[in-house]
XYZ file of C-alpha atoms in Angstrom:
571
model
C 26.150 10.675 4.976
C 28.592 8.991 2.704
C 29.716 6.558 5.433
C 25.927 5.650 6.059
C 25.348 4.858 2.430
C 28.930 3.064 1.833
C 27.261 0.749 4.806
C 24.145 0.178 2.730
C 25.657 -0.806 -0.456
C 27.990 -2.751 1.971
C 24.411 -5.017 2.977
C 23.144 -5.456 -0.741
C 26.111 -7.061 -1.524
C 26.186 -9.097 1.334
C 22.497 -9.793 1.567
C 22.370 -11.449 -2.214
C 20.917 -14.957 -1.550
C 20.632 -17.525 -3.972
C 17.118 -18.991 -3.501
C 15.625 -21.561 -5.257
C 12.232 -20.310 -6.065
C 9.115 -20.545 -8.761
C 5.747 -21.934 -9.923
C 3.369 -23.476 -12.704
C 0.272 -21.962 -13.637
C -2.992 -23.354 -11.902
C -6.538 -21.859 -11.284
C -7.301 -24.435 -8.886
C -8.382 -23.952 -5.140
C -7.028 -24.960 -2.806
C -7.855 -28.423 -1.437
C -7.049 -30.845 0.973
C -8.008 -30.553 4.855
C -9.965 -27.613 6.968
C -9.442 -25.699 9.591
C -6.068 -25.388 12.091
C -4.940 -28.941 12.576
C -1.491 -30.603 11.622
C 0.014 -30.168 8.369
C 1.393 -32.485 6.614
C 5.370 -32.623 6.697
C 6.199 -31.618 2.956
C 4.472 -28.269 3.581
C 6.227 -25.220 4.485
C 4.415 -23.794 8.215
C 5.565 -20.258 7.998
C 4.510 -17.133 5.631
C 6.543 -14.246 5.246
C 4.796 -11.473 3.622
C 7.184 -7.916 2.524
C 5.021 -5.534 0.915
C 7.289 -2.575 0.002
C 4.990 0.069 -0.594
C 4.920 2.220 -4.135
C 7.057 -0.539 -5.771
C 5.904 -0.993 -9.504
C 8.008 -2.975 -11.856
C 9.511 -0.045 -13.161
C 11.070 1.538 -10.510
C 12.577 -1.722 -9.906
C 14.350 -1.545 -12.910
C 15.043 2.436 -13.267
C 16.978 1.445 -9.791
C 18.568 -1.772 -10.432
C 17.166 -2.807 -7.036
C 19.370 -6.468 -6.935
C 17.202 -8.429 -4.222
C 14.294 -8.133 -5.368
C 15.102 -8.819 -9.355
C 17.874 -11.964 -7.968
C 13.879 -12.697 -6.263
C 12.291 -12.073 -9.687
C 14.818 -13.696 -11.827
C 15.901 -16.855 -9.357
C 12.230 -17.261 -7.529
C 8.686 -18.120 -8.479
C 7.699 -14.692 -10.617
C 4.511 -13.222 -12.056
C 5.637 -11.819 -15.201
C 2.115 -10.763 -16.118
C 1.373 -9.934 -12.503
C -0.597 -7.219 -11.669
C -2.209 -5.252 -8.973
C -6.148 -5.774 -9.841
C -7.884 -3.702 -8.471
C -8.870 -0.001 -7.363
C -8.250 2.244 -5.801
C -4.870 1.152 -6.217
C -3.689 2.385 -2.395
C -1.734 2.060 1.193
C -5.454 1.256 2.896
C -6.973 -0.877 0.180
C -4.545 -3.587 -0.923
C -3.175 -4.324 2.592
C -6.001 -5.488 3.428
C -6.402 -7.307 0.331
C -3.473 -9.376 0.063
C -4.033 -10.872 3.781
C -7.595 -11.782 2.735
C -7.746 -12.089 -0.541
C -10.728 -10.072 -1.054
C -11.763 -7.876 -3.683
C -12.529 -4.064 -2.003
C -16.272 -4.403 -2.936
C -16.363 -7.910 -0.572
C -13.629 -6.566 1.835
C -15.417 -3.748 3.544
C -14.162 -0.290 1.729
C -12.608 0.355 -1.651
C -10.770 3.630 -1.251
C -9.488 6.639 0.770
C -13.228 7.635 1.040
C -16.122 5.450 2.273
C -19.597 5.784 3.011
C -21.116 4.314 6.019
C -24.217 2.922 4.962
C -24.680 0.540 7.705
C -23.521 3.056 10.639
C -21.000 0.349 11.509
C -18.593 3.381 12.967
C -21.720 5.947 13.479
C -24.992 7.507 11.918
C -25.558 5.470 8.588
C -24.755 7.293 5.607
C -22.086 9.236 7.159
C -18.549 9.697 4.864
C -15.480 8.694 6.292
C -11.337 8.871 5.144
C -10.208 5.283 5.613
C -6.273 6.192 5.374
C -7.274 8.047 8.951
C -8.557 4.231 9.970
C -6.807 2.652 13.609
C -7.550 -0.861 14.515
C -10.861 0.335 16.423
C -12.732 1.432 12.848
C -10.759 -1.226 10.335
C -11.602 -3.970 13.137
C -16.260 -3.267 12.749
C -15.567 -3.758 8.861
C -13.408 -6.554 8.307
C -15.821 -8.537 10.975
C -18.988 -7.427 9.338
C -17.818 -8.363 5.623
C -16.989 -12.205 6.906
C -13.562 -13.116 6.243
C -11.123 -14.209 7.955
C -7.919 -13.093 7.773
C -4.290 -15.170 7.272
C -3.485 -14.552 10.855
C -6.663 -16.330 12.075
C -5.068 -19.372 9.844
C -1.600 -18.841 11.173
C -1.896 -18.240 14.630
C -2.950 -21.684 16.117
C 0.430 -22.872 15.642
C 2.736 -20.036 16.396
C 2.579 -16.317 17.037
C 1.818 -14.037 14.186
C 3.543 -10.714 13.743
C 3.190 -7.377 11.361
C 5.411 -4.636 11.624
C 4.939 -1.231 9.510
C 5.824 2.439 10.343
C 2.515 3.350 8.671
C -0.017 2.470 10.910
C -3.217 2.334 8.559
C -0.999 0.095 6.905
C -0.543 -2.268 9.935
C -3.555 -2.956 10.962
C -5.176 -3.696 7.302
C -1.994 -6.217 6.917
C -2.738 -7.748 10.341
C -6.761 -7.776 10.570
C -8.157 -7.328 13.909
C -5.798 -9.269 15.927
C -6.073 -12.085 18.789
C -4.466 -13.288 21.627
C -1.649 -14.820 19.183
C -1.213 -12.010 17.172
C 1.174 -8.991 17.201
C 0.489 -5.170 15.895
C 4.164 -3.264 16.168
C 3.678 -0.147 14.289
C 4.378 3.607 15.267
C 3.036 6.372 18.034
C 3.957 9.365 18.869
C 6.168 10.203 22.193
C 7.459 12.822 24.065
C 10.965 13.022 26.052
C 13.199 15.072 27.690
C 16.173 16.493 26.557
C 19.348 15.973 28.397
C 20.348 18.340 30.377
C 18.268 20.604 29.565
C 17.736 23.362 32.632
C 14.522 24.121 32.824
C 13.557 21.123 31.705
C 12.673 21.101 27.557
C 10.935 17.896 25.577
C 11.256 16.947 22.114
C 8.510 14.545 19.919
C 9.485 11.316 19.309
C 8.351 8.085 17.417
C 7.856 5.194 19.399
C 6.299 1.614 18.944
C 2.560 0.819 19.653
C -0.188 -1.247 18.205
C -1.751 -4.692 19.406
C -0.207 -7.092 22.155
C 3.340 -5.286 21.343
C 6.289 -7.172 22.632
C 7.956 -6.384 25.866
C 11.138 -6.112 24.262
C 10.252 -3.311 21.486
C 10.752 -0.638 24.461
C 8.900 2.647 24.137
C 11.183 4.094 26.895
C 13.000 7.402 25.568
C 16.197 6.314 24.639
C 15.941 2.880 23.184
C 16.349 1.978 19.821
C 12.851 1.852 19.140
C 11.949 5.277 19.793
C 13.101 7.449 16.577
C 13.202 11.547 15.646
C 10.636 13.494 14.693
C 10.287 17.041 13.565
C 13.005 17.088 10.729
C 12.530 18.391 7.675
C 15.346 17.572 5.446
C 15.170 19.415 2.099
C 11.346 18.414 1.532
C 10.067 21.849 2.090
C 10.080 23.070 -0.854
C 7.896 22.319 -3.808
C 7.171 19.698 -4.709
C 7.927 17.725 -1.725
C 5.866 20.240 0.517
C 3.017 19.099 -0.777
C 3.590 15.941 1.448
C 6.888 16.655 3.206
C 9.141 14.123 5.436
C 9.065 15.146 8.301
C 10.006 12.677 10.892
C 11.473 9.636 10.932
C 8.616 7.336 9.996
C 9.648 7.054 6.899
C 12.931 8.558 6.708
C 15.847 6.555 7.711
C 17.670 9.152 9.912
C 21.310 10.244 10.563
C 21.452 8.945 14.194
C 22.598 5.182 13.546
C 21.548 4.275 16.988
C 17.786 5.296 15.975
C 17.611 4.717 12.565
C 13.754 4.889 11.385
C 11.708 4.018 8.435
C 12.376 0.687 6.533
C 15.873 -0.487 8.263
C 13.424 0.220 11.709
C 10.687 -2.324 10.202
C 13.742 -5.032 9.156
C 15.384 -4.329 12.506
C 11.912 -4.996 14.092
C 11.662 -8.672 11.618
C 14.967 -9.649 12.242
C 14.552 -8.753 16.146
C 10.882 -11.076 16.359
C 12.701 -13.687 14.602
C 15.916 -13.672 17.322
C 13.785 -13.398 20.340
C 10.857 -16.173 19.265
C 13.054 -18.606 17.473
C 10.820 -21.714 16.232
C 8.047 -19.879 17.398
C 6.619 -18.131 15.347
C 3.949 -18.882 12.062
C 3.958 -15.834 10.132
C 5.507 -12.005 9.905
C 4.039 -9.510 7.969
C 5.963 -6.355 7.168
C 5.401 -3.292 5.225
C 8.607 -1.235 3.849
C 7.423 2.482 3.582
C 10.290 4.265 1.948
C 9.931 4.048 -1.509
C 6.302 5.355 -1.387
C 7.041 8.542 0.456
C 9.872 9.398 -1.842
C 7.609 8.578 -4.567
C 4.543 10.858 -3.316
C 7.395 14.294 -2.454
C 9.801 13.803 -5.138
C 7.512 12.258 -8.877
C 8.718 8.651 -8.641
C 10.775 8.045 -11.442
C 10.927 12.105 -12.428
C 13.032 12.491 -9.022
C 15.333 15.340 -9.925
C 17.438 14.008 -7.622
C 21.073 16.242 -7.071
C 19.084 19.468 -8.826
C 17.135 19.921 -5.681
C 18.193 22.924 -3.488
C 19.594 21.905 -0.419
C 19.632 17.852 -1.557
C 19.590 15.366 0.866
C 19.952 12.203 -0.824
C 17.825 10.767 2.157
C 14.899 11.506 1.363
C 14.906 10.441 -2.646
C 14.074 7.772 -4.752
C 17.672 6.297 -5.453
C 18.287 6.298 -1.520
C 14.744 4.941 -1.282
C 14.823 2.095 -3.440
C 18.433 1.069 -2.306
C 18.030 0.915 0.966
C 14.614 -1.216 0.935
C 16.447 -3.671 -1.468
C 19.005 -3.940 1.338
C 15.980 -4.410 3.593
C 14.631 -7.579 1.760
C 18.368 -9.114 1.445
C 18.863 -8.776 5.254
C 15.096 -10.534 5.753
C 16.267 -13.450 3.154
C 19.641 -13.760 4.691
C 18.377 -13.990 8.566
C 15.956 -16.838 7.197
C 18.497 -18.742 5.615
C 20.667 -18.291 8.369
C 18.044 -18.938 11.171
C 17.790 -22.561 8.618
C 14.228 -21.593 7.851
C 14.010 -20.263 5.129
C 13.631 -24.010 3.680
C 10.261 -24.130 6.043
C 9.440 -20.688 4.882
C 6.758 -19.317 2.359
C 7.924 -15.639 1.424
C 5.817 -13.355 -0.451
C 7.175 -10.217 -2.086
C 4.711 -7.870 -3.351
C 3.594 -4.011 -3.201
C 0.704 -2.490 -2.473
C 0.386 -0.041 -5.688
C 2.768 1.491 -8.309
C 3.584 4.883 -9.165
C 1.610 7.555 -11.147
C 4.731 10.257 -12.149
C 3.095 13.216 -13.610
C 4.242 14.878 -16.787
C 5.129 18.011 -17.405
C 1.403 19.831 -17.742
C -0.285 16.497 -16.465
C -0.195 17.760 -12.786
C -3.224 19.291 -11.800
C -2.693 20.199 -8.366
C -2.370 23.439 -6.641
C 0.380 24.156 -4.814
C 0.494 26.673 -1.792
C 3.940 26.944 0.664
C 2.908 25.528 3.544
C 3.071 21.986 4.468
C 1.412 19.027 3.708
C -1.073 20.862 1.364
C -0.677 18.008 -0.933
C -4.040 16.623 1.248
C -6.615 19.342 0.295
C -5.656 17.995 -3.390
C -6.300 14.768 -2.104
C -9.609 15.540 -0.777
C -12.664 17.900 -0.749
C -15.333 17.524 1.856
C -16.329 17.133 5.441
C -15.504 13.956 6.763
C -16.603 12.912 10.354
C -13.122 11.304 11.218
C -11.331 14.487 9.688
C -11.283 18.735 9.753
C -13.249 19.940 6.696
C -11.148 19.916 3.430
C -13.266 22.426 1.499
C -10.468 24.008 -0.676
C -10.517 22.416 -4.191
C -7.989 22.870 -6.583
C -8.881 24.863 -9.431
C -9.200 21.959 -11.499
C -11.900 20.158 -9.442
C -14.252 23.842 -9.219
C -16.163 23.180 -11.981
C -17.350 19.708 -10.370
C -17.841 21.439 -6.855
C -19.984 24.843 -8.073
C -21.918 22.889 -10.622
C -23.684 20.041 -8.434
C -26.255 21.070 -6.144
C -28.016 18.882 -3.661
C -30.954 20.134 -3.633
C -30.684 22.725 -1.358
C -28.146 25.031 -2.984
C -25.182 23.614 -2.018
C -22.882 21.526 -3.629
C -23.784 17.847 -3.993
C -20.179 16.502 -3.608
C -20.357 14.816 0.180
C -16.784 13.825 -0.339
C -14.261 13.335 -3.257
C -10.731 11.617 -3.328
C -8.419 12.907 -6.371
C -5.098 11.404 -7.309
C -4.605 9.147 -10.529
C -8.196 9.000 -10.844
C -11.200 11.038 -9.161
C -13.655 9.064 -6.924
C -17.255 11.014 -5.815
C -19.541 10.346 -3.438
C -22.366 12.058 -3.752
C -25.211 13.648 -0.838
C -27.636 13.154 -3.350
C -27.544 10.170 -5.198
C -30.613 10.030 -7.355
C -30.099 9.345 -10.708
C -30.511 13.298 -11.987
C -28.376 14.187 -9.730
C -25.504 11.505 -10.327
C -25.981 12.406 -13.936
C -25.760 16.000 -13.665
C -22.241 15.163 -11.745
C -20.719 12.635 -14.326
C -21.661 15.406 -17.083
C -19.822 18.304 -15.435
C -16.592 15.360 -14.742
C -16.585 14.328 -18.179
C -15.168 17.779 -18.814
C -12.129 17.899 -16.331
C -8.781 18.140 -17.174
C -7.890 14.897 -18.612
C -10.563 12.492 -17.769
C -10.795 9.433 -20.274
C -14.042 8.287 -19.447
C -16.406 8.436 -16.425
C -17.834 5.430 -14.283
C -21.300 5.173 -12.679
C -21.456 2.968 -9.664
C -24.517 0.232 -11.100
C -24.983 -2.754 -8.216
C -22.651 -4.904 -8.218
C -20.810 -2.940 -11.390
C -20.175 0.292 -12.828
C -21.702 1.180 -16.056
C -19.273 3.675 -18.532
C -21.530 6.933 -19.085
C -19.579 8.724 -21.394
C -17.461 8.279 -24.640
C -13.873 7.003 -24.261
C -11.359 9.404 -25.163
C -8.752 7.567 -26.974
C -7.386 10.823 -28.391
C -6.002 11.387 -24.550
C -3.955 7.667 -24.576
C -1.200 6.788 -26.543
C -0.314 3.312 -28.087
C 0.057 0.565 -24.861
C -1.821 2.618 -22.799
C -4.801 2.326 -25.420
C -4.882 -1.601 -25.335
C -4.364 -1.447 -21.694
C -7.502 0.541 -21.159
C -9.654 -1.742 -23.006
C -8.771 -4.933 -21.413
C -8.116 -3.656 -17.907
C -10.288 -0.731 -17.164
C -14.092 -2.160 -16.570
C -12.297 -4.971 -14.493
C -10.590 -2.279 -12.178
C -13.100 0.226 -11.530
C -15.482 -2.705 -10.923
C -14.120 -3.899 -7.791
C -14.815 -0.885 -6.448
C -18.755 -1.496 -6.997
C -20.205 -1.430 -3.697
C -22.919 0.859 -1.570
C -19.565 2.306 0.407
C -17.896 2.939 -2.686
C -17.444 5.878 -4.638
C -20.524 6.707 -6.657
C -18.669 8.061 -9.652
C -15.214 7.496 -10.783
C -13.085 9.320 -13.979
C -10.532 7.735 -14.907
C -7.256 9.733 -16.558
C -4.288 8.906 -18.240
C -0.812 7.880 -18.229
C 0.830 10.763 -16.345
C -1.667 12.258 -14.800
C -2.246 13.230 -11.330
C -4.495 15.974 -9.081
C -2.682 15.622 -6.150
C 1.063 15.256 -5.663
C 3.707 14.831 -8.555
C 4.170 11.248 -7.566
C 0.374 9.188 -6.705
C -1.469 5.991 -6.797
C -4.929 5.183 -7.263
C -6.009 4.488 -10.725
C -6.055 2.110 -13.620
C -2.663 3.159 -14.936
C 0.161 0.526 -15.651
C 2.913 2.410 -13.765
C 0.317 2.047 -10.452
C -0.976 -1.582 -11.743
C 1.788 -3.301 -12.768
C 3.882 -4.295 -9.287
C 6.006 -7.661 -8.377
C 4.343 -10.281 -7.224
C 6.732 -12.718 -6.214
C 7.106 -16.153 -3.987
C 10.171 -17.467 -2.606
C 11.652 -19.934 0.015
C 9.892 -22.848 1.043
C 11.965 -25.268 -1.765
C 9.636 -23.615 -4.185
C 11.626 -24.361 -7.727
C 12.098 -21.753 -10.482
C 9.821 -22.094 -13.177
C 7.299 -18.980 -13.399
C 3.866 -18.176 -13.131
C 2.675 -17.491 -16.564
C -1.043 -16.709 -15.387
C -2.169 -12.927 -14.686
C -1.589 -13.129 -11.241
C -3.432 -10.530 -9.096
C -2.930 -8.847 -5.307
C -6.530 -11.571 -4.356
C -4.525 -13.862 -5.141
C -1.929 -13.567 -3.058
C -3.738 -15.246 0.160
C -5.348 -18.402 -1.279
C -1.745 -19.131 -3.152
C -0.636 -19.058 0.261
C -2.872 -20.914 1.736
C -2.351 -23.560 -1.225
C 0.602 -23.899 -0.111
C 0.550 -24.628 2.956
C -2.074 -26.859 2.467
C -4.877 -25.152 4.188
C -8.795 -24.896 3.269
C -10.262 -21.435 3.545
C -12.900 -21.338 5.751
C -14.323 -18.673 3.424
C -14.224 -18.708 -0.686
C -12.212 -15.853 -1.190
C -12.382 -13.471 -3.943
C -8.976 -14.724 -5.252
C -7.389 -17.877 -7.148
C -4.898 -20.287 -5.854
C -2.216 -20.744 -7.624
C 0.413 -23.994 -6.934
C 3.597 -23.369 -6.581
C 5.615 -26.722 -7.326
C 8.422 -27.723 -4.841
C 12.395 -29.010 -6.081
C 11.778 -32.042 -3.310
C 7.804 -31.824 -2.535
C 5.275 -33.936 -4.369
C 2.567 -31.134 -4.644
C 1.758 -31.439 -8.395
């Protein structure tokens, strides 16, 4: 372990790249040419999007992520930037980043989904979106009618998406075309060499859409990694959502490293194999997210954990992710492609760390009990979740759908509470809202009303402090309104800072820790002046299109900001 950490630190030190990047503020939409014709010669022709899952600005600062900080300092940083939507969760934001569509317009808004139009089955069915693969996401993406970034790029080169996490990959990539590839993890069973009688073990191996042949899924391939390893995570609080394979964890086998290193190795393999033949690479690094969920984000106890294995914890995860950012930037520079490549570094959400007395989930000593806290209901694409945590019982037991059963069809609880009701009559919605008002640590309850949410309870300002009150006053309405779609929740309850109902480190709500994420533009000979606008995730895709000189074929919800360069006249 010590040798691995030393190698990792060496990568961090070697890969701090001096970049020339930045931008000025402009609200103008992308103009110029339409379609996918030749670009003017002074425009970048390639895009790399790096999403470090759960990377809040607080985490960047707390753990001193040198390569990320270098990009923020020397690149087009957005000091006032923030996520800009709820649910602030992976399955939503990856799709927002590459479409410029608000959740209320993109097909789903959170980890729960009501199939109003019957796109997946019988109209009105309830689903858990983080169980979606391409076959479920694609119909929703296509019905919403927006193009993905890959659709604009795949005429000029191949487009690749890499993520160990499947639903993150499908959100970033879009439905896919003949000129796009999506590489994620699936399951693989391999024989144990020399075993007699034969013994097999489970592994993770590449799968996806148009996976290039150089990503072999054969047993023994570099791209096959270990499963069924718990490290030090089979204890509270990590056991709520433990690391049981190398989808998210690097692992101890130097020849078969998983997690963020696997994803970055795949990106570098693509660059090496494809030469100049690619136009877009989108990569998601999930290691920080997993560690933050398990150990409470910046409250990670680190060495105080019995049987402490640093590989599963925040310090190692942030160090690893930071090194991968450096490796990707160095590879672009070494190949001579950095000047022609616009690089975006961002996150899908931040991480809310539950303070003492503000964790309202239950715990039983069995793996993945966090899912019982996250979900209540009988979704059509999962086993029933019918063990609500004690803090949620008043809502489950206190509502009636008119038949004597609970009126909660599905709930999703993280750092906010989101509820889909079976009986949506005004009386039944008001009944549920009144109960939610009295749940632990709720600051306000919001009811969906067409294209916005109405505040239907008094705001509990006494449960908030200082800057948190100002953030709520200026951002809460905007953020909950991004879920105002028929397929979204009927009711949302917002929670204060440092409060979760699920696991000790989580996402989902309006809290600053969840919303304040890096959004940085680099490469492509950009200058080093920051954007002072309140740039949001929904603005990333239109800003990329503007930088490439591409007029959107469908107007995005986000703003296209101008990114002036050192030597390209784009003002």
